[in-house]
């Protein structure tokens, strides 16, 4: 029906109440070849019998119908839209970016029956969109900015894995820099409405990949098990479909999320010679540092104190990437001048 609408047939013929066989007939009259049309009609009749009369479906029959249906749908869509169903899903729903580029390559390899490169490209897309959040490589260097949580890569990894000593003792190859937090992943997948087992199946059937953050070079695991047992057309088709579905659902979830801008901030000018930076929004809280007169500092927000009588500016300030200059804590608003107006 979607193809007939695309061809404008619905403007000439009322197709809303057409039967399945009549829809196929309209496609043929429009000059569209329908491969295995007899099998498709038989499948529809079998569907009616199963649905209305309770006849059980044999697994082999269902599989053969599915195969015939997939070939027929791809042929029809290729004739009308110039793309298969996989290509339409990918091109219409995945946003532009590195992950989509790898999916496009995977589909090209699939069409040319280059199955190994196909599943490698799908896994690369999954790495970029999901696994990169569990990459702990930069935590191996205790002096890295990553070790202070100032950049995002690896922030979802288990806490114990974000340690230079743990990495030194436990990471034996580059692929083990990816330290998955299973509960975190499953929680994210459920938020995206993804079957969690599909994700784990995809990881089991595809080789481990790793992209270095600095050089952008890819490393790919050559697993004899995956080459010999997982590398067949059925498994590869499953990986491609599953990978695209996961990426689409994740990106749809992100599209409905709303955030305030991250570039807006207040600044305060310190009025007194030396003002205490406190751990909490309370004058009795521990002093964790100081700010000084006639200097300006970045402020994330202004909050009331616990007693309700005073306000505090939450300072979060650092000069460039000089970690020794990092200041974070609460400053009495009466000791400074807010440089930006709330209005």
PDB file of N, CA and C in Angstrom, residues 130-225:
ATOM      1  N   UNK A 130      27.776   3.724  21.559  1.00  0.00           N
ATOM      2  CA  UNK A 130      27.494   3.153  22.876  1.00  0.00           C
ATOM      3  C   UNK A 130      28.760   2.809  23.647  1.00  0.00           C
ATOM      4  N   UNK A 131      29.618   1.972  23.062  1.00  0.00           N
ATOM      5  CA  UNK A 131      30.755   1.435  23.811  1.00  0.00           C
ATOM      6  C   UNK A 131      31.784   2.497  24.180  1.00  0.00           C
ATOM      7  N   UNK A 132      31.851   3.578  23.430  1.00  0.00           N
ATOM      8  CA  UNK A 132      32.842   4.616  23.707  1.00  0.00           C
ATOM      9  C   UNK A 132      32.652   5.211  25.104  1.00  0.00           C
ATOM     10  N   UNK A 133      31.423   5.180  25.623  1.00  0.00           N
ATOM     11  CA  UNK A 133      31.167   5.713  26.962  1.00  0.00           C
ATOM     12  C   UNK A 133      31.794   4.859  28.057  1.00  0.00           C
ATOM     13  N   UNK A 134      32.298   3.679  27.671  1.00  0.00           N
ATOM     14  CA  UNK A 134      32.890   2.756  28.648  1.00  0.00           C
ATOM     15  C   UNK A 134      34.395   2.580  28.411  1.00  0.00           C
ATOM     16  N   UNK A 135      34.978   3.453  27.607  1.00  0.00           N
ATOM     17  CA  UNK A 135      36.405   3.388  27.293  1.00  0.00           C
ATOM     18  C   UNK A 135      37.215   4.071  28.393  1.00  0.00           C
ATOM     19  N   UNK A 136      38.021   3.300  29.106  1.00  0.00           N
ATOM     20  CA  UNK A 136      38.744   3.836  30.263  1.00  0.00           C
ATOM     21  C   UNK A 136      40.209   4.141  29.967  1.00  0.00           C
ATOM     22  N   UNK A 137      40.599   4.155  28.706  1.00  0.00           N
ATOM     23  CA  UNK A 137      42.021   4.298  28.383  1.00  0.00           C
ATOM     24  C   UNK A 137      42.639   5.533  29.021  1.00  0.00           C
ATOM     25  N   UNK A 138      41.967   6.672  28.938  1.00  0.00           N
ATOM     26  CA  UNK A 138      42.558   7.905  29.456  1.00  0.00           C
ATOM     27  C   UNK A 138      42.713   7.898  30.969  1.00  0.00           C
ATOM     28  N   UNK A 139      41.981   7.014  31.654  1.00  0.00           N
ATOM     29  CA  UNK A 139      42.141   6.921  33.099  1.00  0.00           C
ATOM     30  C   UNK A 139      43.438   6.210  33.464  1.00  0.00           C
ATOM     31  N   UNK A 140      44.094   5.591  32.468  1.00  0.00           N
ATOM     32  CA  UNK A 140      45.374   4.922  32.742  1.00  0.00           C
ATOM     33  C   UNK A 140      46.445   5.926  33.146  1.00  0.00           C
ATOM     34  N   UNK A 141      46.270   7.175  32.717  1.00  0.00           N
ATOM     35  CA  UNK A 141      47.210   8.237  33.069  1.00  0.00           C
ATOM     36  C   UNK A 141      46.600   9.075  34.183  1.00  0.00           C
ATOM     37  N   UNK A 142      47.112   8.998  35.395  1.00  0.00           N
ATOM     38  CA  UNK A 142      46.501   9.743  36.512  1.00  0.00           C
ATOM     39  C   UNK A 142      46.550  11.252  36.346  1.00  0.00           C
ATOM     40  N   UNK A 143      47.398  11.753  35.446  1.00  0.00           N
ATOM     41  CA  UNK A 143      47.497  13.192  35.213  1.00  0.00           C
ATOM     42  C   UNK A 143      46.553  13.666  34.113  1.00  0.00           C
ATOM     43  N   UNK A 144      45.849  12.724  33.493  1.00  0.00           N
ATOM     44  CA  UNK A 144      44.962  13.075  32.391  1.00  0.00           C
ATOM     45  C   UNK A 144      43.778  13.893  32.884  1.00  0.00           C
ATOM     46  N   UNK A 145      43.265  14.746  32.004  1.00  0.00           N
ATOM     47  CA  UNK A 145      42.054  15.498  32.323  1.00  0.00           C
ATOM     48  C   UNK A 145      40.893  14.551  32.578  1.00  0.00           C
ATOM     49  N   UNK A 146      40.901  13.382  31.916  1.00  0.00           N
ATOM     50  CA  UNK A 146      39.851  12.406  32.079  1.00  0.00           C
ATOM     51  C   UNK A 146      39.756  11.920  33.516  1.00  0.00           C
ATOM     52  N   UNK A 147      40.904  11.833  34.168  1.00  0.00           N
ATOM     53  CA  UNK A 147      40.903  11.328  35.538  1.00  0.00           C
ATOM     54  C   UNK A 147      40.128  12.246  36.478  1.00  0.00           C
ATOM     55  N   UNK A 148      39.924  13.490  36.083  1.00  0.00           N
ATOM     56  CA  UNK A 148      39.192  14.434  36.921  1.00  0.00           C
ATOM     57  C   UNK A 148      37.753  14.601  36.450  1.00  0.00           C
ATOM     58  N   UNK A 149      37.321  13.753  35.501  1.00  0.00           N
ATOM     59  CA  UNK A 149      35.937  13.795  35.048  1.00  0.00           C
ATOM     60  C   UNK A 149      35.600  15.014  34.222  1.00  0.00           C
ATOM     61  N   UNK A 150      36.595  15.611  33.579  1.00  0.00           N
ATOM     62  CA  UNK A 150      36.356  16.856  32.854  1.00  0.00           C
ATOM     63  C   UNK A 150      35.980  16.646  31.408  1.00  0.00           C
ATOM     64  N   UNK A 151      36.052  15.437  30.907  1.00  0.00           N
ATOM     65  CA  UNK A 151      35.574  15.113  29.578  1.00  0.00           C
ATOM     66  C   UNK A 151      34.770  13.828  29.674  1.00  0.00           C
ATOM     67  N   UNK A 152      34.015  13.515  28.622  1.00  0.00           N
ATOM     68  CA  UNK A 152      32.952  12.528  28.790  1.00  0.00           C
ATOM     69  C   UNK A 152      33.349  11.085  28.502  1.00  0.00           C
ATOM     70  N   UNK A 153      34.360  10.831  27.667  1.00  0.00           N
ATOM     71  CA  UNK A 153      34.620   9.456  27.248  1.00  0.00           C
ATOM     72  C   UNK A 153      34.987   8.575  28.444  1.00  0.00           C
ATOM     73  N   UNK A 154      34.256   7.496  28.615  1.00  0.00           N
ATOM     74  CA  UNK A 154      34.521   6.560  29.694  1.00  0.00           C
ATOM     75  C   UNK A 154      33.740   6.820  30.967  1.00  0.00           C
ATOM     76  N   UNK A 155      32.868   7.810  30.971  1.00  0.00           N
ATOM     77  CA  UNK A 155      32.209   8.199  32.220  1.00  0.00           C
ATOM     78  C   UNK A 155      31.194   7.186  32.711  1.00  0.00           C
ATOM     79  N   UNK A 156      30.748   6.255  31.838  1.00  0.00           N
ATOM     80  CA  UNK A 156      29.778   5.247  32.258  1.00  0.00           C
ATOM     81  C   UNK A 156      30.431   3.950  32.730  1.00  0.00           C
ATOM     82  N   UNK A 157      31.741   3.855  32.607  1.00  0.00           N
ATOM     83  CA  UNK A 157      32.439   2.640  33.029  1.00  0.00           C
ATOM     84  C   UNK A 157      32.312   2.467  34.540  1.00  0.00           C
ATOM     85  N   UNK A 158      32.410   1.215  35.032  1.00  0.00           N
ATOM     86  CA  UNK A 158      32.358   1.007  36.487  1.00  0.00           C
ATOM     87  C   UNK A 158      33.405   1.851  37.191  1.00  0.00           C
ATOM     88  N   UNK A 159      33.075   2.304  38.378  1.00  0.00           N
ATOM     89  CA  UNK A 159      33.970   3.199  39.112  1.00  0.00           C
ATOM     90  C   UNK A 159      35.342   2.578  39.334  1.00  0.00           C
ATOM     91  N   UNK A 160      35.362   1.275  39.671  1.00  0.00           N
ATOM     92  CA  UNK A 160      36.648   0.633  39.973  1.00  0.00           C
ATOM     93  C   UNK A 160      37.564   0.585  38.761  1.00  0.00           C
ATOM     94  N   UNK A 161      36.961   0.606  37.534  1.00  0.00           N
ATOM     95  CA  UNK A 161      37.761   0.524  36.320  1.00  0.00           C
ATOM     96  C   UNK A 161      38.362   1.860  35.923  1.00  0.00           C
ATOM     97  N   UNK A 162      37.880   2.936  36.532  1.00  0.00           N
ATOM     98  CA  UNK A 162      38.409   4.262  36.214  1.00  0.00           C
ATOM     99  C   UNK A 162      39.574   4.590  37.149  1.00  0.00           C
ATOM    100  N   UNK A 163      40.535   3.690  37.179  1.00  0.00           N
ATOM    101  CA  UNK A 163      41.680   3.812  38.070  1.00  0.00           C
ATOM    102  C   UNK A 163      42.932   3.356  37.339  1.00  0.00           C
ATOM    103  N   UNK A 164      43.983   4.162  37.403  1.00  0.00           N
ATOM    104  CA  UNK A 164      45.223   3.817  36.698  1.00  0.00           C
ATOM    105  C   UNK A 164      45.815   2.516  37.227  1.00  0.00           C
ATOM    106  N   UNK A 165      45.717   2.284  38.532  1.00  0.00           N
ATOM    107  CA  UNK A 165      46.276   1.048  39.093  1.00  0.00           C
ATOM    108  C   UNK A 165      45.476  -0.170  38.653  1.00  0.00           C
ATOM    109  N   UNK A 166      44.150  -0.044  38.636  1.00  0.00           N
ATOM    110  CA  UNK A 166      43.315  -1.168  38.183  1.00  0.00           C
ATOM    111  C   UNK A 166      43.574  -1.470  36.716  1.00  0.00           C
ATOM    112  N   UNK A 167      43.674  -0.443  35.887  1.00  0.00           N
ATOM    113  CA  UNK A 167      43.927  -0.635  34.452  1.00  0.00           C
ATOM    114  C   UNK A 167      45.282  -1.302  34.245  1.00  0.00           C
ATOM    115  N   UNK A 168      46.285  -0.857  34.981  1.00  0.00           N
ATOM    116  CA  UNK A 168      47.620  -1.438  34.855  1.00  0.00           C
ATOM    117  C   UNK A 168      47.622  -2.930  35.175  1.00  0.00           C
ATOM    118  N   UNK A 169      46.817  -3.339  36.127  1.00  0.00           N
ATOM    119  CA  UNK A 169      46.803  -4.730  36.550  1.00  0.00           C
ATOM    120  C   UNK A 169      45.876  -5.611  35.717  1.00  0.00           C
ATOM    121  N   UNK A 170      44.821  -5.046  35.134  1.00  0.00           N
ATOM    122  CA  UNK A 170      43.768  -5.873  34.544  1.00  0.00           C
ATOM    123  C   UNK A 170      43.588  -5.749  33.033  1.00  0.00           C
ATOM    124  N   UNK A 171      43.982  -4.642  32.430  1.00  0.00           N
ATOM    125  CA  UNK A 171      43.784  -4.471  30.983  1.00  0.00           C
ATOM    126  C   UNK A 171      44.963  -5.079  30.241  1.00  0.00           C
ATOM    127  N   UNK A 172      44.697  -6.142  29.463  1.00  0.00           N
ATOM    128  CA  UNK A 172      45.768  -6.894  28.792  1.00  0.00           C
ATOM    129  C   UNK A 172      45.829  -6.654  27.294  1.00  0.00           C
ATOM    130  N   UNK A 173      44.808  -6.056  26.699  1.00  0.00           N
ATOM    131  CA  UNK A 173      44.853  -5.670  25.291  1.00  0.00           C
ATOM    132  C   UNK A 173      43.932  -4.477  25.089  1.00  0.00           C
ATOM    133  N   UNK A 174      44.020  -3.849  23.937  1.00  0.00           N
ATOM    134  CA  UNK A 174      43.301  -2.581  23.721  1.00  0.00           C
ATOM    135  C   UNK A 174      41.791  -2.739  23.852  1.00  0.00           C
ATOM    136  N   UNK A 175      41.256  -3.931  23.506  1.00  0.00           N
ATOM    137  CA  UNK A 175      39.808  -4.125  23.564  1.00  0.00           C
ATOM    138  C   UNK A 175      39.291  -4.115  25.001  1.00  0.00           C
ATOM    139  N   UNK A 176      40.188  -4.415  25.944  1.00  0.00           N
ATOM    140  CA  UNK A 176      39.776  -4.432  27.346  1.00  0.00           C
ATOM    141  C   UNK A 176      39.752  -3.040  27.968  1.00  0.00           C
ATOM    142  N   UNK A 177      40.099  -2.017  27.193  1.00  0.00           N
ATOM    143  CA  UNK A 177      39.856  -0.654  27.655  1.00  0.00           C
ATOM    144  C   UNK A 177      38.350  -0.385  27.751  1.00  0.00           C
ATOM    145  N   UNK A 178      37.559  -1.127  26.995  1.00  0.00           N
ATOM    146  CA  UNK A 178      36.099  -0.988  27.056  1.00  0.00           C
ATOM    147  C   UNK A 178      35.601  -1.859  28.204  1.00  0.00           C
ATOM    148  N   UNK A 179      35.243  -1.219  29.314  1.00  0.00           N
ATOM    149  CA  UNK A 179      34.782  -1.914  30.512  1.00  0.00           C
ATOM    150  C   UNK A 179      33.282  -1.640  30.691  1.00  0.00           C
ATOM    151  N   UNK A 180      32.489  -2.610  30.223  1.00  0.00           N
ATOM    152  CA  UNK A 180      31.046  -2.430  30.216  1.00  0.00           C
ATOM    153  C   UNK A 180      30.471  -2.567  31.623  1.00  0.00           C
ATOM    154  N   UNK A 181      29.621  -1.635  31.984  1.00  0.00           N
ATOM    155  CA  UNK A 181      28.806  -1.748  33.197  1.00  0.00           C
ATOM    156  C   UNK A 181      27.466  -2.339  32.751  1.00  0.00           C
ATOM    157  N   UNK A 182      27.257  -3.613  33.037  1.00  0.00           N
ATOM    158  CA  UNK A 182      26.107  -4.331  32.476  1.00  0.00           C
ATOM    159  C   UNK A 182      24.771  -3.753  32.939  1.00  0.00           C
ATOM    160  N   UNK A 183      24.664  -3.377  34.193  1.00  0.00           N
ATOM    161  CA  UNK A 183      23.405  -2.803  34.667  1.00  0.00           C
ATOM    162  C   UNK A 183      23.142  -1.450  34.013  1.00  0.00           C
ATOM    163  N   UNK A 184      24.211  -0.666  33.795  1.00  0.00           N
ATOM    164  CA  UNK A 184      24.073   0.641  33.140  1.00  0.00           C
ATOM    165  C   UNK A 184      23.613   0.474  31.697  1.00  0.00           C
ATOM    166  N   UNK A 185      24.223  -0.489  30.977  1.00  0.00           N
ATOM    167  CA  UNK A 185      23.843  -0.730  29.589  1.00  0.00           C
ATOM    168  C   UNK A 185      22.394  -1.199  29.495  1.00  0.00           C
ATOM    169  N   UNK A 186      22.027  -2.172  30.313  1.00  0.00           N
ATOM    170  CA  UNK A 186      20.660  -2.690  30.270  1.00  0.00           C
ATOM    171  C   UNK A 186      19.643  -1.609  30.592  1.00  0.00           C
ATOM    172  N   UNK A 187      19.970  -0.738  31.540  1.00  0.00           N
ATOM    173  CA  UNK A 187      19.075   0.359  31.873  1.00  0.00           C
ATOM    174  C   UNK A 187      18.894   1.301  30.677  1.00  0.00           C
ATOM    175  N   UNK A 188      19.996   1.612  29.995  1.00  0.00           N
ATOM    176  CA  UNK A 188      19.919   2.492  28.825  1.00  0.00           C
ATOM    177  C   UNK A 188      19.111   1.838  27.710  1.00  0.00           C
ATOM    178  N   UNK A 189      19.353   0.560  27.459  1.00  0.00           N
ATOM    179  CA  UNK A 189      18.631  -0.149  26.403  1.00  0.00           C
ATOM    180  C   UNK A 189      17.133  -0.146  26.666  1.00  0.00           C
ATOM    181  N   UNK A 190      16.735  -0.364  27.904  1.00  0.00           N
ATOM    182  CA  UNK A 190      15.311  -0.352  28.236  1.00  0.00           C
ATOM    183  C   UNK A 190      14.711   1.039  28.032  1.00  0.00           C
ATOM    184  N   UNK A 191      15.493   2.078  28.338  1.00  0.00           N
ATOM    185  CA  UNK A 191      15.012   3.444  28.083  1.00  0.00           C
ATOM    186  C   UNK A 191      14.783   3.671  26.595  1.00  0.00           C
ATOM    187  N   UNK A 192      15.624   3.055  25.771  1.00  0.00           N
ATOM    188  CA  UNK A 192      15.497   3.235  24.322  1.00  0.00           C
ATOM    189  C   UNK A 192      14.483   2.281  23.697  1.00  0.00           C
ATOM    190  N   UNK A 193      13.842   1.432  24.527  1.00  0.00           N
ATOM    191  CA  UNK A 193      12.890   0.404  24.040  1.00  0.00           C
ATOM    192  C   UNK A 193      13.576  -0.620  23.151  1.00  0.00           C
ATOM    193  N   UNK A 194      14.779  -1.029  23.551  1.00  0.00           N
ATOM    194  CA  UNK A 194      15.547  -2.043  22.828  1.00  0.00           C
ATOM    195  C   UNK A 194      15.537  -3.340  23.632  1.00  0.00           C
ATOM    196  N   UNK A 195      15.328  -4.466  22.946  1.00  0.00           N
ATOM    197  CA  UNK A 195      15.452  -5.773  23.586  1.00  0.00           C
ATOM    198  C   UNK A 195      16.903  -5.953  24.024  1.00  0.00           C
ATOM    199  N   UNK A 196      17.138  -6.081  25.313  1.00  0.00           N
ATOM    200  CA  UNK A 196      18.510  -6.136  25.824  1.00  0.00           C
ATOM    201  C   UNK A 196      19.297  -7.306  25.230  1.00  0.00           C
ATOM    202  N   UNK A 197      18.634  -8.446  25.013  1.00  0.00           N
ATOM    203  CA  UNK A 197      19.352  -9.614  24.504  1.00  0.00           C
ATOM    204  C   UNK A 197      19.824  -9.398  23.073  1.00  0.00           C
ATOM    205  N   UNK A 198      19.108  -8.568  22.304  1.00  0.00           N
ATOM    206  CA  UNK A 198      19.572  -8.254  20.945  1.00  0.00           C
ATOM    207  C   UNK A 198      20.935  -7.581  20.984  1.00  0.00           C
ATOM    208  N   UNK A 199      21.117  -6.666  21.936  1.00  0.00           N
ATOM    209  CA  UNK A 199      22.403  -5.970  22.050  1.00  0.00           C
ATOM    210  C   UNK A 199      23.520  -6.942  22.394  1.00  0.00           C
ATOM    211  N   UNK A 200      23.272  -7.816  23.379  1.00  0.00           N
ATOM    212  CA  UNK A 200      24.314  -8.762  23.778  1.00  0.00           C
ATOM    213  C   UNK A 200      24.578  -9.795  22.680  1.00  0.00           C
ATOM    214  N   UNK A 201      23.540 -10.185  21.939  1.00  0.00           N
ATOM    215  CA  UNK A 201      23.746 -11.070  20.787  1.00  0.00           C
ATOM    216  C   UNK A 201      24.656 -10.409  19.761  1.00  0.00           C
ATOM    217  N   UNK A 202      24.396  -9.141  19.492  1.00  0.00           N
ATOM    218  CA  UNK A 202      25.206  -8.406  18.519  1.00  0.00           C
ATOM    219  C   UNK A 202      26.667  -8.369  18.939  1.00  0.00           C
ATOM    220  N   UNK A 203      26.922  -8.140  20.215  1.00  0.00           N
ATOM    221  CA  UNK A 203      28.308  -8.122  20.705  1.00  0.00           C
ATOM    222  C   UNK A 203      28.955  -9.506  20.612  1.00  0.00           C
ATOM    223  N   UNK A 204      28.146 -10.551  20.838  1.00  0.00           N
ATOM    224  CA  UNK A 204      28.703 -11.902  20.772  1.00  0.00           C
ATOM    225  C   UNK A 204      29.012 -12.330  19.340  1.00  0.00           C
ATOM    226  N   UNK A 205      28.237 -11.850  18.378  1.00  0.00           N
ATOM    227  CA  UNK A 205      28.377 -12.298  16.997  1.00  0.00           C
ATOM    228  C   UNK A 205      29.347 -11.449  16.180  1.00  0.00           C
ATOM    229  N   UNK A 206      29.744 -10.299  16.699  1.00  0.00           N
ATOM    230  CA  UNK A 206      30.636  -9.405  15.952  1.00  0.00           C
ATOM    231  C   UNK A 206      31.983  -9.289  16.664  1.00  0.00           C
ATOM    232  N   UNK A 207      33.036  -8.947  15.933  1.00  0.00           N
ATOM    233  CA  UNK A 207      34.365  -8.843  16.551  1.00  0.00           C
ATOM    234  C   UNK A 207      34.474  -7.584  17.415  1.00  0.00           C
ATOM    235  N   UNK A 208      35.312  -7.661  18.447  1.00  0.00           N
ATOM    236  CA  UNK A 208      35.608  -6.463  19.229  1.00  0.00           C
ATOM    237  C   UNK A 208      36.346  -5.462  18.341  1.00  0.00           C
ATOM    238  N   UNK A 209      35.991  -4.194  18.496  1.00  0.00           N
ATOM    239  CA  UNK A 209      36.687  -3.117  17.788  1.00  0.00           C
ATOM    240  C   UNK A 209      37.044  -2.042  18.802  1.00  0.00           C
ATOM    241  N   UNK A 210      38.043  -1.237  18.438  1.00  0.00           N
ATOM    242  CA  UNK A 210      38.439  -0.138  19.325  1.00  0.00           C
ATOM    243  C   UNK A 210      39.021   0.979  18.477  1.00  0.00           C
ATOM    244  N   UNK A 211      38.553   2.190  18.722  1.00  0.00           N
ATOM    245  CA  UNK A 211      39.095   3.360  18.024  1.00  0.00           C
ATOM    246  C   UNK A 211      39.828   4.250  19.024  1.00  0.00           C
ATOM    247  N   UNK A 212      41.097   4.520  18.737  1.00  0.00           N
ATOM    248  CA  UNK A 212      41.877   5.404  19.590  1.00  0.00           C
ATOM    249  C   UNK A 212      41.331   6.822  19.494  1.00  0.00           C
ATOM    250  N   UNK A 213      41.139   7.435  20.640  1.00  0.00           N
ATOM    251  CA  UNK A 213      40.538   8.765  20.671  1.00  0.00           C
ATOM    252  C   UNK A 213      41.406   9.811  19.987  1.00  0.00           C
ATOM    253  N   UNK A 214      42.723   9.677  20.076  1.00  0.00           N
ATOM    254  CA  UNK A 214      43.630  10.695  19.549  1.00  0.00           C
ATOM    255  C   UNK A 214      43.951  10.471  18.075  1.00  0.00           C
ATOM    256  N   UNK A 215      44.327   9.234  17.713  1.00  0.00           N
ATOM    257  CA  UNK A 215      44.745   8.960  16.334  1.00  0.00           C
ATOM    258  C   UNK A 215      43.577   8.609  15.422  1.00  0.00           C
ATOM    259  N   UNK A 216      42.436   8.227  16.007  1.00  0.00           N
ATOM    260  CA  UNK A 216      41.243   7.781  15.264  1.00  0.00           C
ATOM    261  C   UNK A 216      41.472   6.469  14.521  1.00  0.00           C
ATOM    262  N   UNK A 217      42.586   5.793  14.803  1.00  0.00           N
ATOM    263  CA  UNK A 217      42.875   4.505  14.153  1.00  0.00           C
ATOM    264  C   UNK A 217      42.016   3.412  14.780  1.00  0.00           C
ATOM    265  N   UNK A 218      41.592   2.453  13.934  1.00  0.00           N
ATOM    266  CA  UNK A 218      40.749   1.354  14.397  1.00  0.00           C
ATOM    267  C   UNK A 218      41.587   0.093  14.621  1.00  0.00           C
ATOM    268  N   UNK A 219      41.276  -0.629  15.683  1.00  0.00           N
ATOM    269  CA  UNK A 219      41.805  -1.976  15.916  1.00  0.00           C
ATOM    270  C   UNK A 219      40.631  -2.940  15.832  1.00  0.00           C
ATOM    271  N   UNK A 220      40.838  -4.087  15.176  1.00  0.00           N
ATOM    272  CA  UNK A 220      39.764  -5.065  14.997  1.00  0.00           C
ATOM    273  C   UNK A 220      40.256  -6.433  15.435  1.00  0.00           C
ATOM    274  N   UNK A 221      39.490  -7.081  16.277  1.00  0.00           N
ATOM    275  CA  UNK A 221      39.812  -8.418  16.752  1.00  0.00           C
ATOM    276  C   UNK A 221      39.556  -9.445  15.643  1.00  0.00           C
ATOM    277  N   UNK A 222      40.507 -10.339  15.431  1.00  0.00           N
ATOM    278  CA  UNK A 222      40.289 -11.448  14.490  1.00  0.00           C
ATOM    279  C   UNK A 222      40.047 -12.699  15.320  1.00  0.00           C
ATOM    280  N   UNK A 223      38.800 -13.016  15.532  1.00  0.00           N
ATOM    281  CA  UNK A 223      38.405 -14.142  16.360  1.00  0.00           C
ATOM    282  C   UNK A 223      38.081 -15.342  15.478  1.00  0.00           C
ATOM    283  N   UNK A 224      38.786 -16.445  15.696  1.00  0.00           N
ATOM    284  CA  UNK A 224      38.527 -17.649  14.907  1.00  0.00           C
ATOM    285  C   UNK A 224      37.100 -18.141  15.116  1.00  0.00           C
ATOM    286  N   UNK A 225      36.625 -18.033  16.336  1.00  0.00           N
ATOM    287  CA  UNK A 225      35.275 -18.494  16.632  1.00  0.00           C
ATOM    288  C   UNK A 225      34.239 -17.703  15.839  1.00  0.00           C
TER     289      UNK A 225
END
